[in-house]
Amino acid sequence: MDITTLSALKVGKKIKQKELSVTEAVKAQLDKIKSQDASYNCYISLLEEEALSQAIEVQKRLEAGEWKESPLAGVPVAVKDNICTKGVKTTCASKILHNFVPPYEATVIERLKAAGAVIIGKTNMDEFAMGSTTETSFFGVTKNPRNTAHVPGGSSGGSAAAVAADEAFYALGSDTGGSIRQPSAFCGVTGIKPTYGTVSRYGLVAYASSLDQIGPIGKDVADCAAALDIISGYDRKDSTSVKKDNYDYSKALVDDVKGMRIGIPRGYLGKGLDDEVRVSILAAAKELEKKGATVEEFDLEAIDYAIPAYYVIASAEASSNLSRYDGIKYGFRTEAFEGLQEVYKQTRSEGFGMEVKRRMMIGAFVLSSGYYDAYYNKALKVKALIKQGFDKAFEKYDIILGPTAPSTAPKLSESLSDPLKMYLDDIYTVSVNLTGLPAISVPCGNDSAGLPIGMQLIGRHFGEKDIIRAAYSFERTKA
Amino acid sequence: MKSYETVIGLEVHVELATATKIFCGCTTQFGGDPNTHCCPVCTGMPGTLPVLNKKVVEYAIAAGLATNCSINQNCKFDRKNYFYPDLPKAYQVSQLYLPICHNGGIEIDVNGVKKVIGIHEIHMEEDAGKLIHDPWEDCTLVDYNRCGVPLIEIVSEPDMRSADEVIAYLEKLKLILQYLGVSDCKMQEGSLRADINLSIREVGAEEFGTRTEMKNMNSFKAIARAIEGERKRQIELLEYGKVVVQETRRWDDNKDTSFAMRSKEDAQDYRYFPEPDLVPIEISDEWLGEIKNRQPELRDEKMLRYESEYDIPVYDAGIITGSKRLADLFEETVAICNKPKEVSNWLMVETMRLLKEEEMEPESIRFSAQNLAKLIILIGEGKINRTVAKEVFEKIFKEDIDPVKYVEENGLSMVSDEGLLKTTIERIVETNPASVQDYRSGKEKALGFLVGQTMKEMKGKADPGAINRILKEILS
């Protein structure tokens, strides 16, 4: 039997029941990757030796009675390459960090290891998580396993594609403007962007600090909930992490949406939305209605300005966060230079790719003294308005439902030539990051070309359990 | 020549005396081999995040309260972006939009004239590292030890008009901060450094002239010279019909002149924006109250108390409280021996003399209150005379010896044997008939000589009062 097609929880169970050893699970995963990843390029680094020795260690401790309550102990996991792994290359898919080995561990990695997880590899992504296609990686494009002529989405494209291609039982991604949900939708897997502050950002290489959040991508809702149980929780190393105990998301895996109030923003179904996606989303909403939820359309305020506000804020923070890559302390440094200014200029010119440079330029511009009020400050005001709009909606609804992306996965290189169009593809996802809300993307069908369609469910702050329950119930209708 | 007025405002950077850095647990200790006092957080490695040291907030509030500032109970940090090799994140976490303290002021006194210097704001920020230029290897090395050391920046209003006022303001500020214990204010180690903003205007003019900024001055002497030098330079420019250019200048104390570093035209745009990695700081009324309750007695209050409680002249109280170390020493010594005037004298006269001789600051005094008190008790009990006491005090000052032991071991106790004293005096009178004659013919000075000779014979261990009395008896 090919165990790589199993869900993470099922593999965890087999390991617990001694039907499978951790080493067997790791080896099966490695074999799968080695046999087929050349076609998809999901991974930047494969941690073959580390994973195998970790497997032996985890097996020993399992046999010694540890991790009885840890359902994912021994299950290999893939991690997006912007999450720092001690002693292991963390590149952010950029030339400027292509040789960077952090001497410290991200909090999420510590937590995964403490739960008995085995890190199998570091996945491909858009450079510094900037992009919606995983085509801006210094390490080459990742292809959509459902159809290799198409992109896997981005920026966590490597993680989503790895899960879709059975090259990972589950994976971690990061979501700044939709980077977990959109590739999950394009690859036909499930991904959660948790409430801002739920998962520690310590060790996540920052793109836009006020928007970034780490989250899980899995084959189903239950796997995502189990992973989120492990990585969530307060961390004193991250001041923005929230002091809240007992998230216990797996408890929300209940097949029941009776009485749940679901709102669909009218604007989410209008212009720009692909017909096939609209039909699929409305059909999914009908399913939930049939199970006892109430569904209605409503107007979500200020949502039209989400994209420009998002790109102003994200780029501003990115321009600041990425200025530390100057060729002085670590990472890539240009070979020929004279004087300090030239080290900076040449290193950054050669080390960063086009999309990253574009956003740093935008960011520096919107923060510059003459334009701060016109752009940055205005974007903050829009952000406040959008938050108000959501607050109002959540007085009436438990969940907001809509598409994750306006279309299915575009063809490779289609988006690169038209970045503005690529930015607009984030229309349904970015407002969630601006407001810090949790959201999940679950597969809800395929278009006529066979490409997956994702449905997005947005919850209140710390309303993960609502969206997990609804997503899980919807998932049951297809089982 | 027209008459001009100098307008000066200061930006004072103060390193706080916290044990650990502002955003991580690294030590703030001065010195240490390069790059041994740092971690991934303070060197801004990718993915790391700052966590605010609560003590920094408390120290900033204490400084604000002591300088009569309003405390902004909802404040936050901002990022100041610029490239420099000693700034590892390429931005400094500072406060622009909502500094923690604002709108205060302190009173200075220059030659009896009192004046309040306004304080515009106090904000918290992190220090940068240090560049070491190695001329031998022709390269520049970076030491990140100081990265993340907490600073407060105290920004004054442009209220000062002379170098004297600036020095008075700085001295006052330094004392306040030392008394609060928020900084050691060691200028030679860079714990207190000032940027001087200076402009010139005609007397009576309302508008300020164009100002220049001289950065990182770290000695009072250099500051006084720099103000004088820059004042003259700007007046000369104006007298010759030229204009003062707004620019940053570096004062070269050896060459006694300043040089332009960068002008306003190539000034940086720091692209400030709210720091997203730190949550806004909320200072509750309770917390603020706790800090208020913990505020120690400051210099001005202390001076008044010395006058009333210890009956010390205001002049003496001023000098003793002019250094926290001296004031602490004074109070501790008085607590043991209960002789405030006597303690004050030892600090004012002998201590000051020795400090001057050794070219030391009062802050570096090493001796203990216990040993000074013991010395004063020895004198009071008549165990040693003043001449011996001075000699013993030098030993205390330099090595903090125990005076009781020292006097005993070196046989310095006063001779109290009246018989021996009388025999000795009789011998002196006999061998110095000329002086005896002089004294009897009305030359008072001659008595002093005879006292001196006796003291010499007694190896300095006699009571000069007793010698005087016995001598007069014999010669009468």
JSON list of N, CA, C and O in Angstrom, two decimals, chain A residues 104 201-204 209 236-239 320-321 323-325 329-330 340 344 364 367-369 372 376, chain B residues 40 44-47 49-51 79 81 83-85 88-91 97 144 269 271-273 276-277:
[
{"chain": "A", "resi": 104, "resn": "TYR", "atom": "N", "xyz": [19.21, 29.38, 15.17]},
{"chain": "A", "resi": 104, "resn": "TYR", "atom": "CA", "xyz": [18.09, 29.35, 16.11]},
{"chain": "A", "resi": 104, "resn": "TYR", "atom": "C", "xyz": [16.89, 28.73, 15.40]},
{"chain": "A", "resi": 104, "resn": "TYR", "atom": "O", "xyz": [16.85, 28.62, 14.19]},
{"chain": "A", "resi": 201, "resn": "ARG", "atom": "N", "xyz": [5.16, 34.18, 15.58]},
{"chain": "A", "resi": 201, "resn": "ARG", "atom": "CA", "xyz": [5.91, 34.49, 14.36]},
{"chain": "A", "resi": 201, "resn": "ARG", "atom": "C", "xyz": [7.41, 34.41, 14.61]},
{"chain": "A", "resi": 201, "resn": "ARG", "atom": "O", "xyz": [8.20, 34.69, 13.71]},
{"chain": "A", "resi": 202, "resn": "TYR", "atom": "N", "xyz": [7.83, 34.05, 15.83]},
{"chain": "A", "resi": 202, "resn": "TYR", "atom": "CA", "xyz": [9.26, 34.00, 16.09]},
{"chain": "A", "resi": 202, "resn": "TYR", "atom": "C", "xyz": [9.91, 32.97, 15.18]},
{"chain": "A", "resi": 202, "resn": "TYR", "atom": "O", "xyz": [9.53, 31.79, 15.18]},
{"chain": "A", "resi": 203, "resn": "GLY", "atom": "N", "xyz": [10.85, 33.42, 14.36]},
{"chain": "A", "resi": 203, "resn": "GLY", "atom": "CA", "xyz": [11.53, 32.53, 13.43]},
{"chain": "A", "resi": 203, "resn": "GLY", "atom": "C", "xyz": [10.92, 32.51, 12.04]},
{"chain": "A", "resi": 203, "resn": "GLY", "atom": "O", "xyz": [11.46, 31.89, 11.14]},
{"chain": "A", "resi": 204, "resn": "LEU", "atom": "N", "xyz": [9.81, 33.20, 11.87]},
{"chain": "A", "resi": 204, "resn": "LEU", "atom": "CA", "xyz": [9.25, 33.36, 10.52]},
{"chain": "A", "resi": 204, "resn": "LEU", "atom": "C", "xyz": [9.92, 34.59, 9.91]},
{"chain": "A", "resi": 204, "resn": "LEU", "atom": "O", "xyz": [9.79, 35.70, 10.45]},
{"chain": "A", "resi": 209, "resn": "SER", "atom": "N", "xyz": [5.20, 42.31, 8.84]},
{"chain": "A", "resi": 209, "resn": "SER", "atom": "CA", "xyz": [5.01, 41.82, 10.21]},
{"chain": "A", "resi": 209, "resn": "SER", "atom": "C", "xyz": [3.59, 41.91, 10.74]},
{"chain": "A", "resi": 209, "resn": "SER", "atom": "O", "xyz": [3.16, 41.06, 11.50]},
{"chain": "A", "resi": 236, "resn": "ARG", "atom": "N", "xyz": [6.35, 33.87, 24.53]},
{"chain": "A", "resi": 236, "resn": "ARG", "atom": "CA", "xyz": [6.91, 35.11, 25.09]},
{"chain": "A", "resi": 236, "resn": "ARG", "atom": "C", "xyz": [7.93, 35.77, 24.15]},
{"chain": "A", "resi": 236, "resn": "ARG", "atom": "O", "xyz": [8.27, 36.92, 24.31]},
{"chain": "A", "resi": 237, "resn": "LYS", "atom": "N", "xyz": [8.40, 35.00, 23.18]},
{"chain": "A", "resi": 237, "resn": "LYS", "atom": "CA", "xyz": [9.37, 35.58, 22.24]},
{"chain": "A", "resi": 237, "resn": "LYS", "atom": "C", "xyz": [8.69, 36.43, 21.17]},
{"chain": "A", "resi": 237, "resn": "LYS", "atom": "O", "xyz": [9.36, 37.07, 20.36]},
{"chain": "A", "resi": 238, "resn": "ASP", "atom": "N", "xyz": [7.37, 36.39, 21.10]},
{"chain": "A", "resi": 238, "resn": "ASP", "atom": "CA", "xyz": [6.64, 37.20, 20.12]},
{"chain": "A", "resi": 238, "resn": "ASP", "atom": "C", "xyz": [5.63, 38.06, 20.87]},
{"chain": "A", "resi": 238, "resn": "ASP", "atom": "O", "xyz": [4.60, 37.57, 21.35]},
{"chain": "A", "resi": 239, "resn": "SER", "atom": "N", "xyz": [5.94, 39.37, 20.95]},
{"chain": "A", "resi": 239, "resn": "SER", "atom": "CA", "xyz": [5.07, 40.28, 21.72]},
{"chain": "A", "resi": 239, "resn": "SER", "atom": "C", "xyz": [3.67, 40.36, 21.15]},
{"chain": "A", "resi": 239, "resn": "SER", "atom": "O", "xyz": [2.73, 40.73, 21.85]},
{"chain": "A", "resi": 320, "resn": "SER", "atom": "N", "xyz": [11.05, 47.87, 4.86]},
{"chain": "A", "resi": 320, "resn": "SER", "atom": "CA", "xyz": [11.80, 48.00, 6.10]},
{"chain": "A", "resi": 320, "resn": "SER", "atom": "C", "xyz": [12.38, 46.64, 6.54]},
{"chain": "A", "resi": 320, "resn": "SER", "atom": "O", "xyz": [13.57, 46.53, 6.84]},
{"chain": "A", "resi": 321, "resn": "ASN", "atom": "N", "xyz": [11.55, 45.61, 6.52]},
{"chain": "A", "resi": 321, "resn": "ASN", "atom": "CA", "xyz": [12.00, 44.29, 6.98]},
{"chain": "A", "resi": 321, "resn": "ASN", "atom": "C", "xyz": [13.14, 43.74, 6.14]},
{"chain": "A", "resi": 321, "resn": "ASN", "atom": "O", "xyz": [13.99, 43.01, 6.63]},
{"chain": "A", "resi": 323, "resn": "SER", "atom": "N", "xyz": [15.43, 45.46, 4.53]},
{"chain": "A", "resi": 323, "resn": "SER", "atom": "CA", "xyz": [16.62, 46.29, 4.38]},
{"chain": "A", "resi": 323, "resn": "SER", "atom": "C", "xyz": [17.81, 45.71, 5.13]},
{"chain": "A", "resi": 323, "resn": "SER", "atom": "O", "xyz": [18.94, 46.10, 4.91]},
{"chain": "A", "resi": 324, "resn": "ARG", "atom": "N", "xyz": [17.58, 44.73, 6.02]},
{"chain": "A", "resi": 324, "resn": "ARG", "atom": "CA", "xyz": [18.70, 44.13, 6.75]},
{"chain": "A", "resi": 324, "resn": "ARG", "atom": "C", "xyz": [19.57, 43.26, 5.85]},
{"chain": "A", "resi": 324, "resn": "ARG", "atom": "O", "xyz": [20.67, 42.90, 6.23]},
{"chain": "A", "resi": 325, "resn": "TYR", "atom": "N", "xyz": [19.08, 42.91, 4.68]},
{"chain": "A", "resi": 325, "resn": "TYR", "atom": "CA", "xyz": [19.90, 42.07, 3.78]},
{"chain": "A", "resi": 325, "resn": "TYR", "atom": "C", "xyz": [20.80, 43.00, 2.97]},
{"chain": "A", "resi": 325, "resn": "TYR", "atom": "O", "xyz": [20.45, 43.45, 1.90]},
{"chain": "A", "resi": 329, "resn": "LYS", "atom": "N", "xyz": [26.39, 41.00, 7.05]},
{"chain": "A", "resi": 329, "resn": "LYS", "atom": "CA", "xyz": [26.47, 40.04, 8.15]},
{"chain": "A", "resi": 329, "resn": "LYS", "atom": "C", "xyz": [26.32, 38.59, 7.72]},
{"chain": "A", "resi": 329, "resn": "LYS", "atom": "O", "xyz": [26.90, 37.71, 8.33]},
{"chain": "A", "resi": 330, "resn": "TYR", "atom": "N", "xyz": [25.48, 38.31, 6.75]},
{"chain": "A", "resi": 330, "resn": "TYR", "atom": "CA", "xyz": [25.23, 36.93, 6.38]},
{"chain": "A", "resi": 330, "resn": "TYR", "atom": "C", "xyz": [24.62, 36.90, 4.99]},
{"chain": "A", "resi": 330, "resn": "TYR", "atom": "O", "xyz": [24.28, 37.95, 4.43]},
{"chain": "A", "resi": 340, "resn": "LEU", "atom": "N", "xyz": [31.45, 51.14, 0.74]},
{"chain": "A", "resi": 340, "resn": "LEU", "atom": "CA", "xyz": [30.25, 50.65, 1.43]},
{"chain": "A", "resi": 340, "resn": "LEU", "atom": "C", "xyz": [28.99, 50.75, 0.59]},
{"chain": "A", "resi": 340, "resn": "LEU", "atom": "O", "xyz": [28.22, 49.80, 0.47]},
{"chain": "A", "resi": 344, "resn": "TYR", "atom": "N", "xyz": [26.30, 47.59, -0.63]},
{"chain": "A", "resi": 344, "resn": "TYR", "atom": "CA", "xyz": [24.85, 47.59, -0.47]},
{"chain": "A", "resi": 344, "resn": "TYR", "atom": "C", "xyz": [24.15, 47.46, -1.82]},
{"chain": "A", "resi": 344, "resn": "TYR", "atom": "O", "xyz": [23.34, 46.56, -2.05]},
{"chain": "A", "resi": 364, "resn": "ALA", "atom": "N", "xyz": [9.19, 51.85, 0.00]},
{"chain": "A", "resi": 364, "resn": "ALA", "atom": "CA", "xyz": [10.02, 53.01, 0.35]},
{"chain": "A", "resi": 364, "resn": "ALA", "atom": "C", "xyz": [9.31, 54.29, -0.09]},
{"chain": "A", "resi": 364, "resn": "ALA", "atom": "O", "xyz": [9.34, 55.31, 0.61]},
{"chain": "A", "resi": 367, "resn": "LEU", "atom": "N", "xyz": [6.31, 55.33, 2.20]},
{"chain": "A", "resi": 367, "resn": "LEU", "atom": "CA", "xyz": [6.71, 55.76, 3.53]},
{"chain": "A", "resi": 367, "resn": "LEU", "atom": "C", "xyz": [7.51, 57.07, 3.50]},
{"chain": "A", "resi": 367, "resn": "LEU", "atom": "O", "xyz": [7.73, 57.69, 4.53]},
{"chain": "A", "resi": 368, "resn": "SER", "atom": "N", "xyz": [7.94, 57.49, 2.31]},
{"chain": "A", "resi": 368, "resn": "SER", "atom": "CA", "xyz": [8.81, 58.67, 2.24]},
{"chain": "A", "resi": 368, "resn": "SER", "atom": "C", "xyz": [8.05, 59.90, 2.70]},
{"chain": "A", "resi": 368, "resn": "SER", "atom": "O", "xyz": [6.83, 59.97, 2.60]},
{"chain": "A", "resi": 369, "resn": "SER", "atom": "N", "xyz": [8.81, 60.85, 3.23]},
{"chain": "A", "resi": 369, "resn": "SER", "atom": "CA", "xyz": [8.18, 61.94, 3.99]},
{"chain": "A", "resi": 369, "resn": "SER", "atom": "C", "xyz": [7.12, 62.70, 3.18]},
{"chain": "A", "resi": 369, "resn": "SER", "atom": "O", "xyz": [6.11, 63.11, 3.73]},
{"chain": "A", "resi": 372, "resn": "TYR", "atom": "N", "xyz": [3.86, 59.94, 2.81]},
{"chain": "A", "resi": 372, "resn": "TYR", "atom": "CA", "xyz": [3.38, 59.14, 3.93]},
{"chain": "A", "resi": 372, "resn": "TYR", "atom": "C", "xyz": [1.88, 59.29, 4.15]},
{"chain": "A", "resi": 372, "resn": "TYR", "atom": "O", "xyz": [1.13, 58.33, 4.24]},
{"chain": "A", "resi": 376, "resn": "TYR", "atom": "N", "xyz": [0.49, 55.80, 3.00]},
{"chain": "A", "resi": 376, "resn": "TYR", "atom": "CA", "xyz": [0.54, 54.89, 4.14]},
{"chain": "A", "resi": 376, "resn": "TYR", "atom": "C", "xyz": [-0.57, 55.18, 5.15]},
{"chain": "A", "resi": 376, "resn": "TYR", "atom": "O", "xyz": [-1.31, 54.29, 5.57]},
{"chain": "B", "resi": 40, "resn": "PRO", "atom": "N", "xyz": [20.85, 36.44, 18.38]},
{"chain": "B", "resi": 40, "resn": "PRO", "atom": "CA", "xyz": [20.13, 36.66, 17.12]},
{"chain": "B", "resi": 40, "resn": "PRO", "atom": "C", "xyz": [19.14, 37.84, 17.17]},
{"chain": "B", "resi": 40, "resn": "PRO", "atom": "O", "xyz": [18.93, 38.51, 16.17]},
{"chain": "B", "resi": 44, "resn": "GLY", "atom": "N", "xyz": [19.47, 41.43, 15.00]},
{"chain": "B", "resi": 44, "resn": "GLY", "atom": "CA", "xyz": [18.46, 41.54, 13.95]},
{"chain": "B", "resi": 44, "resn": "GLY", "atom": "C", "xyz": [18.49, 40.44, 12.91]},
{"chain": "B", "resi": 44, "resn": "GLY", "atom": "O", "xyz": [18.26, 40.68, 11.73]},
{"chain": "B", "resi": 45, "resn": "MET", "atom": "N", "xyz": [18.77, 39.20, 13.33]},
{"chain": "B", "resi": 45, "resn": "MET", "atom": "CA", "xyz": [18.78, 38.11, 12.37]},
{"chain": "B", "resi": 45, "resn": "MET", "atom": "C", "xyz": [17.36, 37.88, 11.85]},
{"chain": "B", "resi": 45, "resn": "MET", "atom": "O", "xyz": [16.38, 38.14, 12.55]},
{"chain": "B", "resi": 46, "resn": "PRO", "atom": "N", "xyz": [17.23, 37.36, 10.61]},
{"chain": "B", "resi": 46, "resn": "PRO", "atom": "CA", "xyz": [15.91, 37.19, 10.01]},
{"chain": "B", "resi": 46, "resn": "PRO", "atom": "C", "xyz": [14.99, 36.33, 10.88]},
{"chain": "B", "resi": 46, "resn": "PRO", "atom": "O", "xyz": [15.43, 35.28, 11.37]},
{"chain": "B", "resi": 47, "resn": "GLY", "atom": "N", "xyz": [13.78, 36.77, 11.05]},
{"chain": "B", "resi": 47, "resn": "GLY", "atom": "CA", "xyz": [12.79, 35.97, 11.78]},
{"chain": "B", "resi": 47, "resn": "GLY", "atom": "C", "xyz": [12.76, 36.26, 13.27]},
{"chain": "B", "resi": 47, "resn": "GLY", "atom": "O", "xyz": [11.82, 35.88, 13.95]},
{"chain": "B", "resi": 49, "resn": "LEU", "atom": "N", "xyz": [12.43, 38.46, 16.78]},
{"chain": "B", "resi": 49, "resn": "LEU", "atom": "CA", "xyz": [11.48, 39.50, 17.16]},
{"chain": "B", "resi": 49, "resn": "LEU", "atom": "C", "xyz": [11.90, 40.16, 18.48]},
{"chain": "B", "resi": 49, "resn": "LEU", "atom": "O", "xyz": [12.46, 39.49, 19.35]},
{"chain": "B", "resi": 50, "resn": "PRO", "atom": "N", "xyz": [11.61, 41.44, 18.62]},
{"chain": "B", "resi": 50, "resn": "PRO", "atom": "CA", "xyz": [11.96, 42.14, 19.86]},
{"chain": "B", "resi": 50, "resn": "PRO", "atom": "C", "xyz": [10.92, 41.89, 20.95]},
{"chain": "B", "resi": 50, "resn": "PRO", "atom": "O", "xyz": [9.74, 41.75, 20.66]},
{"chain": "B", "resi": 51, "resn": "VAL", "atom": "N", "xyz": [11.38, 41.80, 22.19]},
{"chain": "B", "resi": 51, "resn": "VAL", "atom": "CA", "xyz": [10.46, 41.74, 23.33]},
{"chain": "B", "resi": 51, "resn": "VAL", "atom": "C", "xyz": [10.90, 42.83, 24.31]},
{"chain": "B", "resi": 51, "resn": "VAL", "atom": "O", "xyz": [12.05, 42.85, 24.76]},
{"chain": "B", "resi": 79, "resn": "ARG", "atom": "N", "xyz": [9.63, 52.73, 13.73]},
{"chain": "B", "resi": 79, "resn": "ARG", "atom": "CA", "xyz": [10.91, 52.36, 13.11]},
{"chain": "B", "resi": 79, "resn": "ARG", "atom": "C", "xyz": [11.49, 53.56, 12.38]},
{"chain": "B", "resi": 79, "resn": "ARG", "atom": "O", "xyz": [10.78, 54.26, 11.67]},
{"chain": "B", "resi": 81, "resn": "ASN", "atom": "N", "xyz": [14.20, 54.16, 9.63]},
{"chain": "B", "resi": 81, "resn": "ASN", "atom": "CA", "xyz": [14.93, 53.35, 8.66]},
{"chain": "B", "resi": 81, "resn": "ASN", "atom": "C", "xyz": [16.14, 54.07, 8.08]},
{"chain": "B", "resi": 81, "resn": "ASN", "atom": "O", "xyz": [16.01, 55.18, 7.55]},
{"chain": "B", "resi": 83, "resn": "PHE", "atom": "N", "xyz": [20.36, 52.94, 6.39]},
{"chain": "B", "resi": 83, "resn": "PHE", "atom": "CA", "xyz": [21.43, 51.95, 6.22]},
{"chain": "B", "resi": 83, "resn": "PHE", "atom": "C", "xyz": [22.69, 52.41, 6.92]},
{"chain": "B", "resi": 83, "resn": "PHE", "atom": "O", "xyz": [23.15, 53.54, 6.73]},
{"chain": "B", "resi": 84, "resn": "TYR", "atom": "N", "xyz": [23.27, 51.57, 7.73]},
{"chain": "B", "resi": 84, "resn": "TYR", "atom": "CA", "xyz": [24.60, 51.80, 8.28]},
{"chain": "B", "resi": 84, "resn": "TYR", "atom": "C", "xyz": [25.09, 50.46, 8.81]},
{"chain": "B", "resi": 84, "resn": "TYR", "atom": "O", "xyz": [24.31, 49.70, 9.37]},
{"chain": "B", "resi": 85, "resn": "PRO", "atom": "N", "xyz": [26.37, 50.16, 8.62]},
{"chain": "B", "resi": 85, "resn": "PRO", "atom": "CA", "xyz": [26.81, 48.80, 8.97]},
{"chain": "B", "resi": 85, "resn": "PRO", "atom": "C", "xyz": [26.65, 48.44, 10.45]},
{"chain": "B", "resi": 85, "resn": "PRO", "atom": "O", "xyz": [26.54, 47.27, 10.79]},
{"chain": "B", "resi": 88, "resn": "PRO", "atom": "N", "xyz": [22.19, 46.69, 12.58]},
{"chain": "B", "resi": 88, "resn": "PRO", "atom": "CA", "xyz": [22.01, 45.41, 11.89]},
{"chain": "B", "resi": 88, "resn": "PRO", "atom": "C", "xyz": [20.67, 45.21, 11.20]},
{"chain": "B", "resi": 88, "resn": "PRO", "atom": "O", "xyz": [20.59, 44.52, 10.20]},
{"chain": "B", "resi": 89, "resn": "LYS", "atom": "N", "xyz": [19.60, 45.80, 11.71]},
{"chain": "B", "resi": 89, "resn": "LYS", "atom": "CA", "xyz": [18.30, 45.61, 11.06]},
{"chain": "B", "resi": 89, "resn": "LYS", "atom": "C", "xyz": [18.10, 46.64, 9.95]},
{"chain": "B", "resi": 89, "resn": "LYS", "atom": "O", "xyz": [17.15, 46.57, 9.20]},
{"chain": "B", "resi": 90, "resn": "ALA", "atom": "N", "xyz": [19.00, 47.62, 9.89]},
{"chain": "B", "resi": 90, "resn": "ALA", "atom": "CA", "xyz": [18.88, 48.76, 8.97]},
{"chain": "B", "resi": 90, "resn": "ALA", "atom": "C", "xyz": [17.70, 49.64, 9.37]},
{"chain": "B", "resi": 90, "resn": "ALA", "atom": "O", "xyz": [17.22, 50.45, 8.59]},
{"chain": "B", "resi": 91, "resn": "TYR", "atom": "N", "xyz": [17.20, 49.44, 10.57]},
{"chain": "B", "resi": 91, "resn": "TYR", "atom": "CA", "xyz": [16.29, 50.41, 11.15]},
{"chain": "B", "resi": 91, "resn": "TYR", "atom": "C", "xyz": [16.51, 50.41, 12.66]},
{"chain": "B", "resi": 91, "resn": "TYR", "atom": "O", "xyz": [16.97, 49.42, 13.22]},
{"chain": "B", "resi": 97, "resn": "TYR", "atom": "N", "xyz": [6.10, 59.24, 16.93]},
{"chain": "B", "resi": 97, "resn": "TYR", "atom": "CA", "xyz": [4.75, 59.82, 16.97]},
{"chain": "B", "resi": 97, "resn": "TYR", "atom": "C", "xyz": [4.23, 59.99, 18.40]},
{"chain": "B", "resi": 97, "resn": "TYR", "atom": "O", "xyz": [3.54, 60.96, 18.69]},
{"chain": "B", "resi": 144, "resn": "TYR", "atom": "N", "xyz": [28.98, 44.43, 17.58]},
{"chain": "B", "resi": 144, "resn": "TYR", "atom": "CA", "xyz": [27.54, 44.59, 17.84]},
{"chain": "B", "resi": 144, "resn": "TYR", "atom": "C", "xyz": [27.19, 44.54, 19.34]},
{"chain": "B", "resi": 144, "resn": "TYR", "atom": "O", "xyz": [26.02, 44.50, 19.69]},
{"chain": "B", "resi": 269, "resn": "ASP", "atom": "N", "xyz": [15.87, 60.53, 4.59]},
{"chain": "B", "resi": 269, "resn": "ASP", "atom": "CA", "xyz": [14.43, 60.44, 4.86]},
{"chain": "B", "resi": 269, "resn": "ASP", "atom": "C", "xyz": [14.27, 59.13, 5.62]},
{"chain": "B", "resi": 269, "resn": "ASP", "atom": "O", "xyz": [14.49, 58.05, 5.07]},
{"chain": "B", "resi": 271, "resn": "ARG", "atom": "N", "xyz": [11.82, 57.54, 6.81]},
{"chain": "B", "resi": 271, "resn": "ARG", "atom": "CA", "xyz": [10.65, 56.70, 6.53]},
{"chain": "B", "resi": 271, "resn": "ARG", "atom": "C", "xyz": [10.11, 56.03, 7.81]},
{"chain": "B", "resi": 271, "resn": "ARG", "atom": "O", "xyz": [9.92, 54.82, 7.88]},
{"chain": "B", "resi": 272, "resn": "TYR", "atom": "N", "xyz": [9.87, 56.85, 8.80]},
{"chain": "B", "resi": 272, "resn": "TYR", "atom": "CA", "xyz": [9.31, 56.36, 10.06]},
{"chain": "B", "resi": 272, "resn": "TYR", "atom": "C", "xyz": [7.95, 55.71, 9.83]},
{"chain": "B", "resi": 272, "resn": "TYR", "atom": "O", "xyz": [7.16, 56.20, 9.03]},
{"chain": "B", "resi": 273, "resn": "PHE", "atom": "N", "xyz": [7.67, 54.66, 10.55]},
{"chain": "B", "resi": 273, "resn": "PHE", "atom": "CA", "xyz": [6.30, 54.12, 10.61]},
{"chain": "B", "resi": 273, "resn": "PHE", "atom": "C", "xyz": [6.17, 53.27, 11.87]},
{"chain": "B", "resi": 273, "resn": "PHE", "atom": "O", "xyz": [7.18, 52.85, 12.44]},
{"chain": "B", "resi": 276, "resn": "PRO", "atom": "N", "xyz": [5.67, 47.30, 13.80]},
{"chain": "B", "resi": 276, "resn": "PRO", "atom": "CA", "xyz": [4.60, 46.28, 13.86]},
{"chain": "B", "resi": 276, "resn": "PRO", "atom": "C", "xyz": [4.95, 45.07, 14.73]},
{"chain": "B", "resi": 276, "resn": "PRO", "atom": "O", "xyz": [4.06, 44.29, 15.05]},
{"chain": "B", "resi": 277, "resn": "ASP", "atom": "N", "xyz": [6.22, 44.94, 15.11]},
{"chain": "B", "resi": 277, "resn": "ASP", "atom": "CA", "xyz": [6.60, 43.77, 15.91]},
{"chain": "B", "resi": 277, "resn": "ASP", "atom": "C", "xyz": [6.38, 43.95, 17.40]},
{"chain": "B", "resi": 277, "resn": "ASP", "atom": "O", "xyz": [6.57, 43.02, 18.17]}
]
